Coordinates of C-alpha atoms in Angstrom, one line a residue:
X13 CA 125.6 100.1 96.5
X14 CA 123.2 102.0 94.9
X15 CA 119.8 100.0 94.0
X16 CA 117.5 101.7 91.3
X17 CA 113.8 100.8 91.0
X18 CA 114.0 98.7 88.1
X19 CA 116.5 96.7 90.0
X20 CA 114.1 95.9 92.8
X21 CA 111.3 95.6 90.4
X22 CA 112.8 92.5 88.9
X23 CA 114.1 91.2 92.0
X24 CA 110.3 90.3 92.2
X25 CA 109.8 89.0 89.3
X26 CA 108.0 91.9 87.7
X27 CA 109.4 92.2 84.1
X28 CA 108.4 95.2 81.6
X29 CA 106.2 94.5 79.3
X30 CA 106.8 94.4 75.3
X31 CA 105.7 98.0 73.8
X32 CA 106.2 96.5 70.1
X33 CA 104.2 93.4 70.9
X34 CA 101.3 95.5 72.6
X35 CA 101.7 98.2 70.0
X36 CA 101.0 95.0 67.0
X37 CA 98.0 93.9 69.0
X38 CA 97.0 97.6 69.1
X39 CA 97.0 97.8 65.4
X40 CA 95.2 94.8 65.1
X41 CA 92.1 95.6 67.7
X42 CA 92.4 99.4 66.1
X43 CA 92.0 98.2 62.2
X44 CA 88.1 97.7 62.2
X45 CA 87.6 100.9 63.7
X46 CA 90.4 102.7 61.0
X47 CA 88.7 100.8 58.2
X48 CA 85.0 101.5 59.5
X49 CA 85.9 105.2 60.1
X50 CA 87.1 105.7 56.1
X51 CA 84.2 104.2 54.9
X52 CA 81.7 106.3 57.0
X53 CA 83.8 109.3 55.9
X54 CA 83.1 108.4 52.3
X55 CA 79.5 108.1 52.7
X56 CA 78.8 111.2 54.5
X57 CA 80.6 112.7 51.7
X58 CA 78.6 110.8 48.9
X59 CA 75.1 111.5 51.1
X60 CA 76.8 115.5 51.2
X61 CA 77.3 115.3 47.5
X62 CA 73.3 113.7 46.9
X63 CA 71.9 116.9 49.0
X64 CA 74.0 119.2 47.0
X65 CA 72.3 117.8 43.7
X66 CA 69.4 117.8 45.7
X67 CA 68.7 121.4 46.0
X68 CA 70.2 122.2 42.5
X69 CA 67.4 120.4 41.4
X70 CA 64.7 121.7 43.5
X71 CA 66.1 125.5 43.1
X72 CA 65.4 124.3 39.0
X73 CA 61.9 123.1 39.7
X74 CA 61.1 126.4 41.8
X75 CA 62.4 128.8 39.2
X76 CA 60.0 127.2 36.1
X77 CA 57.1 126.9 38.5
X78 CA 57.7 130.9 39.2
X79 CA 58.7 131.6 35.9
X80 CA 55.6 130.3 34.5
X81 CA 53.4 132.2 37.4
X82 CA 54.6 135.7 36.8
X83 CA 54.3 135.4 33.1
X84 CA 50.7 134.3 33.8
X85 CA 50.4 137.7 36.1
X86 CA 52.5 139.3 32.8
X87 CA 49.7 138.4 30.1
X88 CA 46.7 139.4 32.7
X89 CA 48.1 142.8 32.8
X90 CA 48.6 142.8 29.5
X91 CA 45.2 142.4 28.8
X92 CA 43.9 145.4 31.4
X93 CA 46.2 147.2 29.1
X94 CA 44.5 146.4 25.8
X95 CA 41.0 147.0 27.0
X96 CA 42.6 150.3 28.7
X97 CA 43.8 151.7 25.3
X98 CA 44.3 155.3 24.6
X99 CA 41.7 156.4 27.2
X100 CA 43.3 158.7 30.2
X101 CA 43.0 156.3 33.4
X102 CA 41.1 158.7 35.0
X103 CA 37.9 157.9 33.0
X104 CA 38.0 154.3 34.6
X105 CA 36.7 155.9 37.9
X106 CA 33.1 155.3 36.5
X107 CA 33.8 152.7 33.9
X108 CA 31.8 149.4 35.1
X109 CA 33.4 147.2 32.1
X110 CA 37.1 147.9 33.6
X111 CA 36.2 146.6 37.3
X112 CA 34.4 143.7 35.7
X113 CA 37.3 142.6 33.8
X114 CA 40.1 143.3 36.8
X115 CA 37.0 141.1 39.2
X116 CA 37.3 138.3 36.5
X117 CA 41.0 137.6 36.2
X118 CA 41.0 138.2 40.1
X119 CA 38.6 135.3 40.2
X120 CA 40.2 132.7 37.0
X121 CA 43.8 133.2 39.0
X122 CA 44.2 132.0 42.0
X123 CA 47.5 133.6 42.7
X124 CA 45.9 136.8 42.6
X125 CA 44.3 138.8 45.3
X126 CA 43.7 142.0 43.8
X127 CA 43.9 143.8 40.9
X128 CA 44.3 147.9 40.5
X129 CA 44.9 150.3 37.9
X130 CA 46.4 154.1 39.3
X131 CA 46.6 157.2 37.6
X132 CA 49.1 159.4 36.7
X133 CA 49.0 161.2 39.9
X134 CA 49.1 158.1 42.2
X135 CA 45.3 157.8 42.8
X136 CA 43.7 154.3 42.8
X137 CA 41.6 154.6 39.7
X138 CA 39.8 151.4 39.6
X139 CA 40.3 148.2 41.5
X140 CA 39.1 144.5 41.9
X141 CA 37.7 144.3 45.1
X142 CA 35.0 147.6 45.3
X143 CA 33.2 149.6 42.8
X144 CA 33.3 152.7 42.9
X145 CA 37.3 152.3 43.7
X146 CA 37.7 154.3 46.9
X147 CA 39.7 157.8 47.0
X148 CA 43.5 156.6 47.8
X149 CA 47.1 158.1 46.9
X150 CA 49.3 155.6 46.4
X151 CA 51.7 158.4 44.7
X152 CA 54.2 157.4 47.8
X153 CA 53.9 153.8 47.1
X154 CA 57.6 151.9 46.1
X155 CA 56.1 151.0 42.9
X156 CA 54.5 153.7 41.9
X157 CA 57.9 155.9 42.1
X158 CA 59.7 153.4 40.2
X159 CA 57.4 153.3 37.3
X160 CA 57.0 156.7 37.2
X161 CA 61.1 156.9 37.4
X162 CA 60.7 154.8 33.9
X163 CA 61.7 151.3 35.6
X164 CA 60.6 149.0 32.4
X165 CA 59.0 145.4 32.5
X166 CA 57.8 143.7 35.8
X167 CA 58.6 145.3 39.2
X168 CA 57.7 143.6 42.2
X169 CA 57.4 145.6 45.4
X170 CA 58.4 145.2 49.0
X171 CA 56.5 142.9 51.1
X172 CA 53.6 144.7 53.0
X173 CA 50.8 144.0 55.3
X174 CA 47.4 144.3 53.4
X175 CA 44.6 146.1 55.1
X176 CA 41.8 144.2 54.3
X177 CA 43.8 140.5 54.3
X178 CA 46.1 141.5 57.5
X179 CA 48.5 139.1 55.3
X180 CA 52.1 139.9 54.1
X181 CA 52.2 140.4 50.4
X182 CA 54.0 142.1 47.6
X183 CA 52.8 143.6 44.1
X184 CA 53.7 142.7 40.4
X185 CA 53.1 146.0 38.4
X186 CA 54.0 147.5 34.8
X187 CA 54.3 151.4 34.2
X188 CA 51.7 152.7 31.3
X189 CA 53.4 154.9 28.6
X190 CA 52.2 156.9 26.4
X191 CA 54.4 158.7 23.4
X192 CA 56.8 159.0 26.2
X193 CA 54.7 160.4 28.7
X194 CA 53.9 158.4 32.3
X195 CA 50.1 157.1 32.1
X196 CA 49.8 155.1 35.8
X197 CA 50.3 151.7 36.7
X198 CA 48.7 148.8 36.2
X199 CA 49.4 145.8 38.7
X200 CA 47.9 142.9 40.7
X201 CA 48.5 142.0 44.6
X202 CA 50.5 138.3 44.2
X203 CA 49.0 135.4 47.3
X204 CA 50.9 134.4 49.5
X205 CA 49.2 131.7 50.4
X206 CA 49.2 130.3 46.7
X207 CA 53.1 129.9 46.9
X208 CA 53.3 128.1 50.8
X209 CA 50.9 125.6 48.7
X210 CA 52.1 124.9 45.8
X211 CA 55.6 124.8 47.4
X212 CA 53.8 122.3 49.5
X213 CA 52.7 120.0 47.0
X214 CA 55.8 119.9 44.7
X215 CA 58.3 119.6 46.7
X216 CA 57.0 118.0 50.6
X217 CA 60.3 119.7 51.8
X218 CA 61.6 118.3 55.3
X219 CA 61.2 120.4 58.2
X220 CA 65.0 121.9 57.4
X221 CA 63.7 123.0 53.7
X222 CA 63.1 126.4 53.0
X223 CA 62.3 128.2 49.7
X224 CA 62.3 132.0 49.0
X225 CA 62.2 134.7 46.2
X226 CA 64.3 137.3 46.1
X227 CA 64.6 140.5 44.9
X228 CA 67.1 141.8 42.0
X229 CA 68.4 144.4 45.3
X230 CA 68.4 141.1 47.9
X231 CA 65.0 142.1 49.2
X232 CA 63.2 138.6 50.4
X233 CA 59.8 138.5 49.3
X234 CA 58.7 135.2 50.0
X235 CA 59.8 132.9 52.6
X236 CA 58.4 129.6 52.6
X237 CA 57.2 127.6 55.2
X238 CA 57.1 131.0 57.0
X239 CA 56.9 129.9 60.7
X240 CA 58.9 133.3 62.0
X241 CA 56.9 136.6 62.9
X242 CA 57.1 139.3 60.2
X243 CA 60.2 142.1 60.6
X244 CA 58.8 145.6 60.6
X245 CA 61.6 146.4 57.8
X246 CA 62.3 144.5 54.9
X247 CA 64.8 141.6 55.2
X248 CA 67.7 141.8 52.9
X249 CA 69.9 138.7 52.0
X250 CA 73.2 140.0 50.3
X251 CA 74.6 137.3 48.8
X252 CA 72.0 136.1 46.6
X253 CA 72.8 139.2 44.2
X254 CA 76.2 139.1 44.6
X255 CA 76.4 135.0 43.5
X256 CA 73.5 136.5 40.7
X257 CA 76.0 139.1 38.9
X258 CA 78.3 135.9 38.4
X259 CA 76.2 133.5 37.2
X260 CA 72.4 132.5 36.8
X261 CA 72.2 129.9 39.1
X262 CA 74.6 127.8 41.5
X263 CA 75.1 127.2 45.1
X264 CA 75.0 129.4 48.3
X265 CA 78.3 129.3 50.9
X266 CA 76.0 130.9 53.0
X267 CA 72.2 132.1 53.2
X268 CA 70.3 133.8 55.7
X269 CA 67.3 131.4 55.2
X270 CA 68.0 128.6 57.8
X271 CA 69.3 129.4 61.0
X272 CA 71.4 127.7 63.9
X273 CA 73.1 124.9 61.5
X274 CA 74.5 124.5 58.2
X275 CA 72.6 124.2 55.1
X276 CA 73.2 123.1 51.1
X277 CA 71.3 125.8 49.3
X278 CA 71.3 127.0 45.8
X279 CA 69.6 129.8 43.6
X280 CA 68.4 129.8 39.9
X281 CA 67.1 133.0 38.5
X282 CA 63.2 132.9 37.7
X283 CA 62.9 133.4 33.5
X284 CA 61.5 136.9 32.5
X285 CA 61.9 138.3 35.6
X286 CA 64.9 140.0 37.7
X287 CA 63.6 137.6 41.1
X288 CA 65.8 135.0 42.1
X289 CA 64.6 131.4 43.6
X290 CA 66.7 130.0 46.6
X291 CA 66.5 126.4 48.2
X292 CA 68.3 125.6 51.1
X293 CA 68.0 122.4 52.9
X294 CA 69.8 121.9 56.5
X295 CA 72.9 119.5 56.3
X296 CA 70.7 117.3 59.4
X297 CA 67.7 116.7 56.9
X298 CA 70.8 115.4 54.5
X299 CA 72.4 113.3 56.8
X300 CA 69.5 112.1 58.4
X301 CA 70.1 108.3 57.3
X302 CA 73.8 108.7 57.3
X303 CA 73.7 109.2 61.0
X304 CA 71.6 105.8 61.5
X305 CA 74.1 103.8 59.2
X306 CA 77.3 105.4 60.8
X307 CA 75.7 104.2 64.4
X308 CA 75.5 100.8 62.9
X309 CA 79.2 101.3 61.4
X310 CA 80.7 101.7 64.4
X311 CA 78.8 100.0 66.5
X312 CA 80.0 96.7 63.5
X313 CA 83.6 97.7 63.9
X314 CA 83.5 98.2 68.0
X315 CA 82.3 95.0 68.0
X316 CA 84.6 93.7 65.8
X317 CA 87.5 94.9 67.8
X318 CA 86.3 93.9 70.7
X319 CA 86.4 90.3 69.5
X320 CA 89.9 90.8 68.4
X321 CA 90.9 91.6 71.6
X322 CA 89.4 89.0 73.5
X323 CA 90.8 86.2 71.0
X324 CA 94.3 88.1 71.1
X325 CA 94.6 88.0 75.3
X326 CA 93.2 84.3 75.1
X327 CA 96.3 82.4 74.4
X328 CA 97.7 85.0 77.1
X329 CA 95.5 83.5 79.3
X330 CA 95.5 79.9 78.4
X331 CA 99.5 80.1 78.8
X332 CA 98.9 81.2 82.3
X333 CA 96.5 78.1 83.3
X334 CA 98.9 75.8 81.6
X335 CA 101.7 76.7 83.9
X336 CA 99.8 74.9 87.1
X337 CA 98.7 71.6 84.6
X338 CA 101.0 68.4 84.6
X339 CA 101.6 68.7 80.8
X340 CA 102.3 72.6 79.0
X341 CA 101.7 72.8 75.0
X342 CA 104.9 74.7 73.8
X343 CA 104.0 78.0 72.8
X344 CA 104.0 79.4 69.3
X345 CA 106.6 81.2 67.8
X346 CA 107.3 85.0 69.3
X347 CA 105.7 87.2 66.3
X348 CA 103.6 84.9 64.9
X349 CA 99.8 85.2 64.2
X350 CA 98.1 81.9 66.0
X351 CA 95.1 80.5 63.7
X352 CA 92.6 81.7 65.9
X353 CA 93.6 85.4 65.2
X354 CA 94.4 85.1 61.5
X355 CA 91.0 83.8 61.3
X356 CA 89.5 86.4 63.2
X357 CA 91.2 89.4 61.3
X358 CA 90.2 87.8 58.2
X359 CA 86.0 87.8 58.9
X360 CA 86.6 91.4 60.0
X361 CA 88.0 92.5 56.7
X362 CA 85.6 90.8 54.1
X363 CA 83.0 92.7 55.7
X364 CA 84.7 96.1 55.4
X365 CA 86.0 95.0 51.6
X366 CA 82.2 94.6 51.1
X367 CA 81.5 98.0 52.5
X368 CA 84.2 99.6 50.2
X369 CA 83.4 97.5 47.4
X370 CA 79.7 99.0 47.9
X371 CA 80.9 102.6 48.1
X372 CA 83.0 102.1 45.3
X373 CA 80.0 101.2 43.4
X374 CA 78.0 104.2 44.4
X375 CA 80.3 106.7 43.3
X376 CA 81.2 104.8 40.3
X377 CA 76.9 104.8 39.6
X378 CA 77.0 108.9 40.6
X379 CA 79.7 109.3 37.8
X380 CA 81.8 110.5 40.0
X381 CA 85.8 108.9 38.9
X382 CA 87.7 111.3 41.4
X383 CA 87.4 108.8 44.1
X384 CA 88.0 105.6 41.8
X385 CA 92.2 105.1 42.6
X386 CA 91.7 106.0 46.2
X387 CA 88.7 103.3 46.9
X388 CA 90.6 100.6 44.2
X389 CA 93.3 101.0 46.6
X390 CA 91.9 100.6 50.0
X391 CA 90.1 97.7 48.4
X392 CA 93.1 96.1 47.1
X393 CA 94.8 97.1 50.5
X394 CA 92.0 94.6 52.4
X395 CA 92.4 92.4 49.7
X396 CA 96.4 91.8 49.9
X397 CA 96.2 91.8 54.0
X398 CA 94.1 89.3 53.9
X399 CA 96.3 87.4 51.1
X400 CA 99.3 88.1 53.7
X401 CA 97.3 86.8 56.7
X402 CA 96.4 83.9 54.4
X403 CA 100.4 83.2 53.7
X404 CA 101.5 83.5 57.4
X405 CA 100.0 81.0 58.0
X406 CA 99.7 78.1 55.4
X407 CA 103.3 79.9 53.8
X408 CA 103.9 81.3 50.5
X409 CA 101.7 80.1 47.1
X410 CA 104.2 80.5 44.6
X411 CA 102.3 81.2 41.0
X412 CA 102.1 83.6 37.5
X413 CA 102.0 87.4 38.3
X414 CA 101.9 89.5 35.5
X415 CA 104.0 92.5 36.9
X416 CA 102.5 95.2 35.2
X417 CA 99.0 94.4 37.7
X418 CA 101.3 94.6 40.5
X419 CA 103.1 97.9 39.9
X420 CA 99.2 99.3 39.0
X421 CA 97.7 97.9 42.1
X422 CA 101.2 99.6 44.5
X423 CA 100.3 103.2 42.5
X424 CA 96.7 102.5 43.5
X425 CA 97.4 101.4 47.4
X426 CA 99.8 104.4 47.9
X427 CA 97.6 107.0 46.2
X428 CA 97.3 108.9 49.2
X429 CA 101.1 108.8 50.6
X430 CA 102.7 109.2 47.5
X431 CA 102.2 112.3 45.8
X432 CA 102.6 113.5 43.1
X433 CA 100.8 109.8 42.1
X434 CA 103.1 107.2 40.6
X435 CA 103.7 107.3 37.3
X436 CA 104.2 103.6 35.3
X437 CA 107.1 103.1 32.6
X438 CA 106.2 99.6 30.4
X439 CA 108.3 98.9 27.3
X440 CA 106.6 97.3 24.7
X441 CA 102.8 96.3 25.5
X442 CA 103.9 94.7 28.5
X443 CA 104.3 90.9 26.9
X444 CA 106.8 88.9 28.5
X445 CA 106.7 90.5 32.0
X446 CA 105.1 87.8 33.9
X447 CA 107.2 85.8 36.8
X448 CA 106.7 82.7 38.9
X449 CA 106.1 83.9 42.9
X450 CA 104.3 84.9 46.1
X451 CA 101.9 87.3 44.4
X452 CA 101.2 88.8 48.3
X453 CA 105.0 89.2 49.1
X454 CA 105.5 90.8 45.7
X455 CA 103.2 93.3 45.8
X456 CA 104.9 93.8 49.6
X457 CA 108.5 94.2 48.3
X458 CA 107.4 96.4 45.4
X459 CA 105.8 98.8 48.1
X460 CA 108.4 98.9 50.1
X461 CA 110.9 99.8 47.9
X462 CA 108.8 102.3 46.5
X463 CA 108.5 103.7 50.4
X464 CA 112.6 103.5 50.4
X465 CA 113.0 105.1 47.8
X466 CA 110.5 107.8 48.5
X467 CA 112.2 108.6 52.0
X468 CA 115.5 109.5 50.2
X469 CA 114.2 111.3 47.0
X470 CA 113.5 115.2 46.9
X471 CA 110.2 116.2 48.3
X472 CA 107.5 115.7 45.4
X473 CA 109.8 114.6 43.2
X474 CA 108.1 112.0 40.8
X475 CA 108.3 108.3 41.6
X476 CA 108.4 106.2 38.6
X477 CA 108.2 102.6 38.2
X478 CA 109.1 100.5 34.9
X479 CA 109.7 97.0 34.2
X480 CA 111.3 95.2 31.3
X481 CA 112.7 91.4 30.2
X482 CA 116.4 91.8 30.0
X483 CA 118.6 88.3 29.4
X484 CA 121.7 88.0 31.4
X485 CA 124.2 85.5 29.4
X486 CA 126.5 84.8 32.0
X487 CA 126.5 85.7 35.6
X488 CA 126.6 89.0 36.5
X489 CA 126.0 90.9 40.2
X490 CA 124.8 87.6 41.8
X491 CA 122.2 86.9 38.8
X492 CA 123.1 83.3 37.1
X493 CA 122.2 83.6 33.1
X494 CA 118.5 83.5 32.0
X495 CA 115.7 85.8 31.4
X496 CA 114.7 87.9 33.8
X497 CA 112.3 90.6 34.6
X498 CA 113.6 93.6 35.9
X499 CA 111.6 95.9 38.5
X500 CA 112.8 99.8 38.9
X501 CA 112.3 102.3 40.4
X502 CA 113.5 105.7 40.4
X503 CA 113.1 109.4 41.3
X504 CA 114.7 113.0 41.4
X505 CA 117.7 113.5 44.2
X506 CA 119.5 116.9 44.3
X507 CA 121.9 116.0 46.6
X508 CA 123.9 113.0 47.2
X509 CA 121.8 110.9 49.6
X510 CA 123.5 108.3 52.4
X511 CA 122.1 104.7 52.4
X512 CA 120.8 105.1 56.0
X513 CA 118.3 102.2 55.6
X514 CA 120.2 99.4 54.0
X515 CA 120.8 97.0 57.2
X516 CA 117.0 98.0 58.9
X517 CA 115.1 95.1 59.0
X518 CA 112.3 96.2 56.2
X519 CA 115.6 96.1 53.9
X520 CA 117.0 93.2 54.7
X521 CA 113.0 91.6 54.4
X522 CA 113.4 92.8 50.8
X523 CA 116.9 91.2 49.8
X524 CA 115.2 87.9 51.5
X525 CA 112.4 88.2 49.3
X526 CA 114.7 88.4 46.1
X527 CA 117.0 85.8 46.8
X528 CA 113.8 83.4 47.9
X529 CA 112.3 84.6 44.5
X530 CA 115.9 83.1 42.6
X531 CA 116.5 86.7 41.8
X532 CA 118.4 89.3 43.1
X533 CA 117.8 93.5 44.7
X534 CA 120.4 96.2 43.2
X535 CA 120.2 100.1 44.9
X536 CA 122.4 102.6 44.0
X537 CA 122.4 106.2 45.2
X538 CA 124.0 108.9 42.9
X539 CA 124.0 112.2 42.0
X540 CA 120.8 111.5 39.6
X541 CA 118.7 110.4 42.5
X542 CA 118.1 106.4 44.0
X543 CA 116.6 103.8 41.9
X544 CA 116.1 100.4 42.9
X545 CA 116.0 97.3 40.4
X546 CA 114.3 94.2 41.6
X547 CA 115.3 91.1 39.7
X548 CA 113.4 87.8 39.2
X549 CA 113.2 85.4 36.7
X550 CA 110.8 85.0 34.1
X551 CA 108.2 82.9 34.5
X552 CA 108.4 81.1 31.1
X553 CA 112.1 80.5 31.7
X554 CA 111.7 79.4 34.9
X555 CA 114.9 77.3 36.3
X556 CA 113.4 73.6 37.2
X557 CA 115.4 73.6 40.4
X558 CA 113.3 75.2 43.0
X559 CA 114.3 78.9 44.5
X560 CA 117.0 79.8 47.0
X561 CA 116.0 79.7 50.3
X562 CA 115.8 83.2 51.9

């Protein structure tokens, strides 16, 4: 005879153990953790969100403060060209007055290092910094071919390493014109320093913050805090100009300006000028506190399972003991929730309904609404476990549900695995629909019809869900006469579907619920797709004999 494992197994007493039962406990010990896990997901996108707006706001800030600079640097040189007038720029070789005046703005602006004026040929003319100005051609220069190319208003040059500083800086300079005929350039050496300072002071950036101005080309002039070495070529950033042709501000998918991690930057083009301002801010500095309060999160909801689990395996455990006492306490019911673990369940959800209740009120204070039927669901999905728990074990609480709330709070809880969302049918304005039952176990049957009904319509076919009063004047399909309120629900089939789910147990928990409720549960699958009608008297017409047992 042959003798399998199993068989031997059990001749010692070793029996398997039950996957459903450790597969519920499972579920149990896992919820914290599921529920903790959503809301930490929703506040690392809300604390995302808050950085985004962040640097929008900063990159605004940035591009007035520059705006107003370089029109500053705009008037001075406008001024060097009033006092220059019609005379030929050569002449201001020996003019004291001119090197005075370039000296004085030099001094009144601190974002100034020099000032110059060059001549028509390229040669420094007259300058802030020495008098006589010393013999240079700048006819080379970036600036100076521009102008002389007839580049009008402000042109900034590429960063360079001054002689006399040994700092990295770039020029503001205007072209002189004259009846249409190239006159020099008049321009001022921006510094550097006066940016890292003021950058400094209105914004305290984190140690992830960077701030920059670039070039209409993508050239970066200023890079701030600057903590890298200089590059011997100019650095060029590629998608600043290509985000500028589109629009005049908005945010980066990608910069240049932070390295190694990601980064929420935006850009705002600096008034008056073709320079563009860009903020970036590393997506660590942003989640900085998010990572302290998802610690705390999970370390709540480990906890929190943990304590499940050890008040789940204790009446495991006391069951054993009991076995070697004189007297043994008959155990509870196989698939019922003891008092000690209803109990427990329940503290770990109000805590996580207060978590989502707080999100909820943080995107609702951000005006953000995109959310709002996702976190009213999970909310109400806490809520009606815990109204569940609450009814297995004191039984059902039998009162007035106005049916309209329910079918709103089913389209809310199944936001995310119905889609497209459910849409609601009411006749009327909804008068008249409320009935007299388990408010939990209502809401339960109404879901999972809605669930049946989805599995056998087309894929994202539209569920919808109505309810009206009908009266029913003599008996008819198991209803005895009275006023009812009918439940349905319906959606699209293209094909004739096969009632594969009528004797599972989920269906046969529905048809108890009805027949409990004094009502009655009607499906029929045809060619225009399934629809379910849930009956149940009206509350106001209420039968005084008390319900059918289910």
């Amino acid at each position: 005879m042959k003798i399998g494992i199993p068989q031997v197994l059990r001749r010692f007493g070793v029996r398997r153990a039950s996957l459903s039962g450790f597969a519920r406990s499972a579920a149990v010990v896992g919820l914290p953790l599921v529920l903790v896990a959503l809301v930490v997901w929703l506040d690392r996108e809300s604390e995302l969100k808050a950085g985004r707006q962040k640097v929008i706001a900063s990159a605004h800030v940035l591009s007035e403060h520059a705006g107003a600079l370089f029109l500053s640097v705009d008037l001075a040189l406008a001024q060097v060209r009033e006092t220059l007038g019609t005379r030929p720029v050569t002449a201001l070789r020996t003019d004291t007055d001119m090197h005075q005046l370039l000296a004085s703005l030099v001094r009144r602006m601190p974002e100034l290092e020099l000032a110059f004026v060059i001549d028509e040929k390229g040669s420094l003319a007259s300058t802030s910094r020495t008098y006589p100005a010393p013999e240079r051609d700048l006819s080379q220069r970036e600036f100076f071919v521009s102008a002389k190319a007839g580049q009008d208003g402000l042109a900034f040059s590429v960063p360079f390493r001054g002689s006399a500083s040994r700092s990295v800086s770039f020029s503001v300079s205007r072209a002189v014109w004259r009846d249409g005929v190239f006159g020099g350039v008049i321009g001022a050496i921006v510094f550097p320093e006066y940016f890292h300072a003021s950058y400094r002071g209105l914004l305290a950036p984190a140690t992830g913050a960077v701030a920059a101005l670039v070039r209409k080309d993508g050239t970066l002039l200023l890079r701030s805090p600057d903590v890298r070495a200089p590059p011997e070529a100019p650095v060029v950033i590629p998608d600043v100009p290509q985000e500028r042709l589109k629009h005049e501000s908005g945010l980066l998918t990608a910069t240049a300006l932070i390295e190694g991690s990601p980064a929420a930057a935006a850009y705002r083009a600096v008034p008056g000028t073709d320079l563009t301002v860009v903020y970036a801010l590393s997506e660590g500095d942003i989640l900085s506190s998010w990572y302290k309060r998802a610690a705390g999160y999970f370390l709540a909801g480990g906890l929190a399972s943990f304590a499940l689990a050890v008040l789940i395996g204790r009446p495991a455990r006391m069951r054993g003991r009991g076995a070697f006492a004189r007297t043994r306490q008959p155990a509870a019911p196989r698939g019922a929730l003891t008092d000690q673990t209803a109990a427990a369940v329940d503290r770990v959800l109000t805590p996580v309904l207060g978590d989502l209740t707080f999100v909820g009120a943080g995107h609702r204070a951000d005006g953000d609404e995109s959310e709002s039927d996702a976190l009213n669901g999970a909310v109400h999905g806490v809520r009606l476990a815990q109204r569940l728990l609450d009814a297995g074990r004191r039984g059902p609480t039998p009162r007035i549900v106005h049916a309209p709330t329910v079918l709103n709070n089913v389209r809310c809880l199944l936001i995310g695995s119905v889609w497209p969302p459910i849409q609601i049918d009411l006749t009327g304005d909804g008068k008249g629909l409320d009935v007299f039952v388990d408010g939990a176990r209502f809401e339960l049957a109404v879901m999972d019809l809605t669930m049946y009904v989805k599995q056998r319509a087309d894929a994202g076919s539209q569920i919808t869900l109505s309810a009206r009063r009908e009266g029913i004047r003599s008996e008819l399909a198991g209803l005895e006469a009275g006023d009812y309120v009918c439940v349905t629900l319906s959606a699209a089939c293209s094909r004739q579907a096969e009632d594969a789910g009528a004797s599972s147990g989920r269906f046969e928990e529905m048809k108890a619920f009805a027949t409990s409720a004094g009502g009655s549960l009607q499906i029929t699958l045809g060619p225009r797709g399934p629809e379910a009608q849930l009956w149940i008297p009206a509350a106001l017409s209420r039968r005084d004999e008390s319900p059918r047992e289910a």
